[in-house]
PDB file of C-alpha atoms in Angstrom:
ATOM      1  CA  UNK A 183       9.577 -55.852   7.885  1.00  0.00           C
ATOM      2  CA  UNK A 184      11.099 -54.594  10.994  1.00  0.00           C
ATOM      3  CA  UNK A 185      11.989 -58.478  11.731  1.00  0.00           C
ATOM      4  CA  UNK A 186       7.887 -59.491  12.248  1.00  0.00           C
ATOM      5  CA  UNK A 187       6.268 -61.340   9.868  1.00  0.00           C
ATOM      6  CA  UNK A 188       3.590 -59.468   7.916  1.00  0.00           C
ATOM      7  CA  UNK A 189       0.980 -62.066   8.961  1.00  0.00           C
ATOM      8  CA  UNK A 190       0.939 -61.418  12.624  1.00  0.00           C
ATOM      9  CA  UNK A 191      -0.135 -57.600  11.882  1.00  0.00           C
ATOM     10  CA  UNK A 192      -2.375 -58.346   8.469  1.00  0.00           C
ATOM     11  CA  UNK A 193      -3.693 -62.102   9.044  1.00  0.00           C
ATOM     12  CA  UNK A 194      -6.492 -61.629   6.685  1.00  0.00           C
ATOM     13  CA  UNK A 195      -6.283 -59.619   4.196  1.00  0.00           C
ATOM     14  CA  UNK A 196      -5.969 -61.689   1.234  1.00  0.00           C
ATOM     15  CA  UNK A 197      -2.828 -60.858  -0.885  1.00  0.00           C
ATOM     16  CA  UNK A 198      -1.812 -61.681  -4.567  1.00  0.00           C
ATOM     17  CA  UNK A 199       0.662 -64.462  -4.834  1.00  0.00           C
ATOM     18  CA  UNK A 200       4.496 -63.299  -4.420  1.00  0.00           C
ATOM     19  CA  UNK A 201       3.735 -59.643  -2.833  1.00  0.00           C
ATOM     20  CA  UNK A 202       3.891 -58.390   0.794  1.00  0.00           C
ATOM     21  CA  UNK A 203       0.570 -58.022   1.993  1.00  0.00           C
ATOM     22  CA  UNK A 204       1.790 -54.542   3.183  1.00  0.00           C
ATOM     23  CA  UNK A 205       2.657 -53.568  -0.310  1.00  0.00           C
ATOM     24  CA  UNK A 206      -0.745 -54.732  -1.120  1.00  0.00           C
ATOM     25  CA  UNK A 207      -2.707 -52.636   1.334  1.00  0.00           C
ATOM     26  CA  UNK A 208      -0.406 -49.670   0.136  1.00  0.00           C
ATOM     27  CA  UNK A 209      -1.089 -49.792  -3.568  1.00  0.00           C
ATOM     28  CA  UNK A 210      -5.040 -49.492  -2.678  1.00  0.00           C
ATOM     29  CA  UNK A 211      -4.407 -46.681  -0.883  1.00  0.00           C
ATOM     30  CA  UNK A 212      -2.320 -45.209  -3.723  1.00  0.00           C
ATOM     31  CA  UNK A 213      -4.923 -45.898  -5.823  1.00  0.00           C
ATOM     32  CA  UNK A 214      -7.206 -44.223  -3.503  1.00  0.00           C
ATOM     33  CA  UNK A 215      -5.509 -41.461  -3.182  1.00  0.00           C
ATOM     34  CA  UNK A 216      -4.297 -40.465  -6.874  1.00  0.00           C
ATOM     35  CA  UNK A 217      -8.122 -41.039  -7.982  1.00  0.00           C
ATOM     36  CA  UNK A 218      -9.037 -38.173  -5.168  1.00  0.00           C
ATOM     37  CA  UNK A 219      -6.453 -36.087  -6.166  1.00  0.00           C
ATOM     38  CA  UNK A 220      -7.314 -36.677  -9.764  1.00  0.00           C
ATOM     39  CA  UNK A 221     -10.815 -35.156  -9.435  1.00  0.00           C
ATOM     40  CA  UNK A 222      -9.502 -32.724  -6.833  1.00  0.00           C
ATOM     41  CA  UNK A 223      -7.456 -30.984 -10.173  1.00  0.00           C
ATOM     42  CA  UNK A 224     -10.444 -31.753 -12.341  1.00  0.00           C
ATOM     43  CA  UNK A 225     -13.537 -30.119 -10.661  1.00  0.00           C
ATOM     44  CA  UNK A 226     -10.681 -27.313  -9.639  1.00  0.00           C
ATOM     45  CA  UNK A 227      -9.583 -26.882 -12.888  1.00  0.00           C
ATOM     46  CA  UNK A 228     -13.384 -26.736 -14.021  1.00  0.00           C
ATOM     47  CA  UNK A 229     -14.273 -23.698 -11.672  1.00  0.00           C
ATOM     48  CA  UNK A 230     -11.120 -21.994 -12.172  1.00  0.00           C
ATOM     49  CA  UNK A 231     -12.103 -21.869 -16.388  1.00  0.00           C
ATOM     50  CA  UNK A 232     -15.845 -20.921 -15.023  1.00  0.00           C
ATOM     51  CA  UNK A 233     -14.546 -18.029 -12.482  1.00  0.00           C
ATOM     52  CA  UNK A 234     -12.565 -16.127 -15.565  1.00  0.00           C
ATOM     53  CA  UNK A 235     -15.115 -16.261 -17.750  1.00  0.00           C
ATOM     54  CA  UNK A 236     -17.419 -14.696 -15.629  1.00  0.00           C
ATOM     55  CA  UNK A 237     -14.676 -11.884 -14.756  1.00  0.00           C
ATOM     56  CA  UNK A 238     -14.281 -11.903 -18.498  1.00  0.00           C
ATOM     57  CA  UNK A 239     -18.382 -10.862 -18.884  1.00  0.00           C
ATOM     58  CA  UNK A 240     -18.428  -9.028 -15.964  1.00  0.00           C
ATOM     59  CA  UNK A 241     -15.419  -7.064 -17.371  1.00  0.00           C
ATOM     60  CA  UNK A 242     -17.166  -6.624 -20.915  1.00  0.00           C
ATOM     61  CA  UNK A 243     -20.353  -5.397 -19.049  1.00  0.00           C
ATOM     62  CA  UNK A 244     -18.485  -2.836 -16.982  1.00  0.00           C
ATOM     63  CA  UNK A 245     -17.155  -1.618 -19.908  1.00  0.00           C
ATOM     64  CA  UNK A 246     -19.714  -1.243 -22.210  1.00  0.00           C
ATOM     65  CA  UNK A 247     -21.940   0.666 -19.647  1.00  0.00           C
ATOM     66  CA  UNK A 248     -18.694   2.763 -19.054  1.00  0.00           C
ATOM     67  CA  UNK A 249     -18.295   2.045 -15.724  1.00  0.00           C
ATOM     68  CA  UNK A 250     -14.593   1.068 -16.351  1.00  0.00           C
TER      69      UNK A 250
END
């Protein structure tokens, strides 16, 4: 890369046999990242069902006591 060899910038991190250890380092911080962004969506997705069913009561509730 850039005409250095990978092992004068990443001496010792260990990497599987026939990979760049910079492809290495990358794919656990892909890995990383998608599993952040994967719960991101998830507790997201959670609140944003939770937030319209409690517009959807509050709604109701407004209505029934004829306030809407």
């Amino acid at each position: 890369m850039f005409g250095f060899d990978d092992d004068d910038f990443f001496g010792d991190i260990p990497a599987p046999k026939g990979s760049c250890k910079l492809d290495y380092i990358m794919n656990d911080v892909c890995d990383v990242i998608s599993k952040i962004t994967f719960w991101v969506l998830v507790i997201g997705g959670t609140l944003g069902v939770i937030e319209q069913v409690v517009i959807a009561i509050t709604n109701a509730i407004l209505k029934a006591k004829g306030l809407r």
